[in-house]
């Protein structure tokens, strides 16, 4: 089942928290709404679900307009950040809740619950209470409950926000695997870029109530539509430079200027993996700090002729790190960058 939202607008008081947002989700697609906190992502999700009423705009599910329907009539499953399980019910009773209110027979309820507990990796836990489960298990129960009535659309609002980093990583892999098996059209909200890029088929960047860009994760990273998107997505350096001779110059560094006009002052955005550092006693920067981050090393340096910090990340065993340590001089090369004129106002 596909979904289409057209020109959604929502105000709280005098503030437009959602400002003319339109997009489509194809049948069976898993889409992430990604953006900073307070950007309007969850409000968009709640309007699709019928938990908030739009001031203007339309919501279409499977070719039928549904924004006038009550939430219970939209055939939408919703998973909240904080589980929202019924504490007085067992796991099996929680999963069956949506079926019982729809007058599904007891035999069918039992079969559906058993199937979902098996799929969710919760076999044998049906008689437990939510308080007896781990955070990750509770979130899987919440997802099983949402899927039990076979919704046309699954909506997840920061579904892994209440669990620790290790469990989040496991749940991400598990959700992607589950989606590949079940193929329910799904939209999930997150402010975690790694989460969005690891799980989603397509990412929609929302900020200030507006849809800034949408596309496959690799397109968002490699072809940001605005300075905001370039700054928001990934680990980036932002340097101020000037266009001369078709290149952006920042002290001794330069990168292709594309179509930017000669003499323009620009913000150049360079991702941490698009910088190369190597030991060079005649180099243009000095290493200030090196930090090991798992299998990668973050190198922070100071550009002497600009008076600005820069940083890059390398695999721990990269040959470029030979001789690179705090206090050493290094050469710096930009392999790829994007730039925008300073006079453009970025949201």
XYZ file of N, CA and C in Angstrom, residues 42 53 122 132 163 175 193 236 242 247 254 267 312 324:
42
model
N 7.669 14.348 14.021
C 6.668 13.565 14.738
C 5.260 14.091 14.477
N -4.802 16.631 13.964
C -5.587 17.097 12.825
C -4.826 18.185 12.093
N 10.470 -13.680 20.338
C 9.924 -13.630 21.694
C 9.234 -14.941 22.076
N 8.981 -7.735 33.281
C 9.951 -8.828 33.323
C 10.818 -8.892 32.063
N 16.219 2.936 24.490
C 17.137 1.840 24.811
C 18.580 2.303 24.626
N 15.004 -4.703 12.770
C 13.896 -4.053 12.084
C 14.073 -4.130 10.569
N 21.170 10.100 12.450
C 21.526 9.923 11.043
C 21.966 8.500 10.745
N 31.142 16.949 9.514
C 31.630 17.895 8.506
C 32.478 19.017 9.097
N 37.010 31.927 -0.570
C 36.722 32.849 -1.671
C 36.959 32.115 -2.989
N 38.055 27.959 -8.449
C 38.239 27.123 -7.270
C 37.943 27.919 -6.015
N 42.297 24.248 -1.448
C 41.348 24.649 -2.490
C 40.541 23.455 -2.957
N 30.744 29.392 1.967
C 30.952 28.383 3.002
C 31.242 27.067 2.302
N 39.598 15.134 10.485
C 39.373 14.058 9.517
C 39.323 12.740 10.262
N 51.899 10.450 12.091
C 50.967 11.518 12.468
C 50.658 11.396 13.954
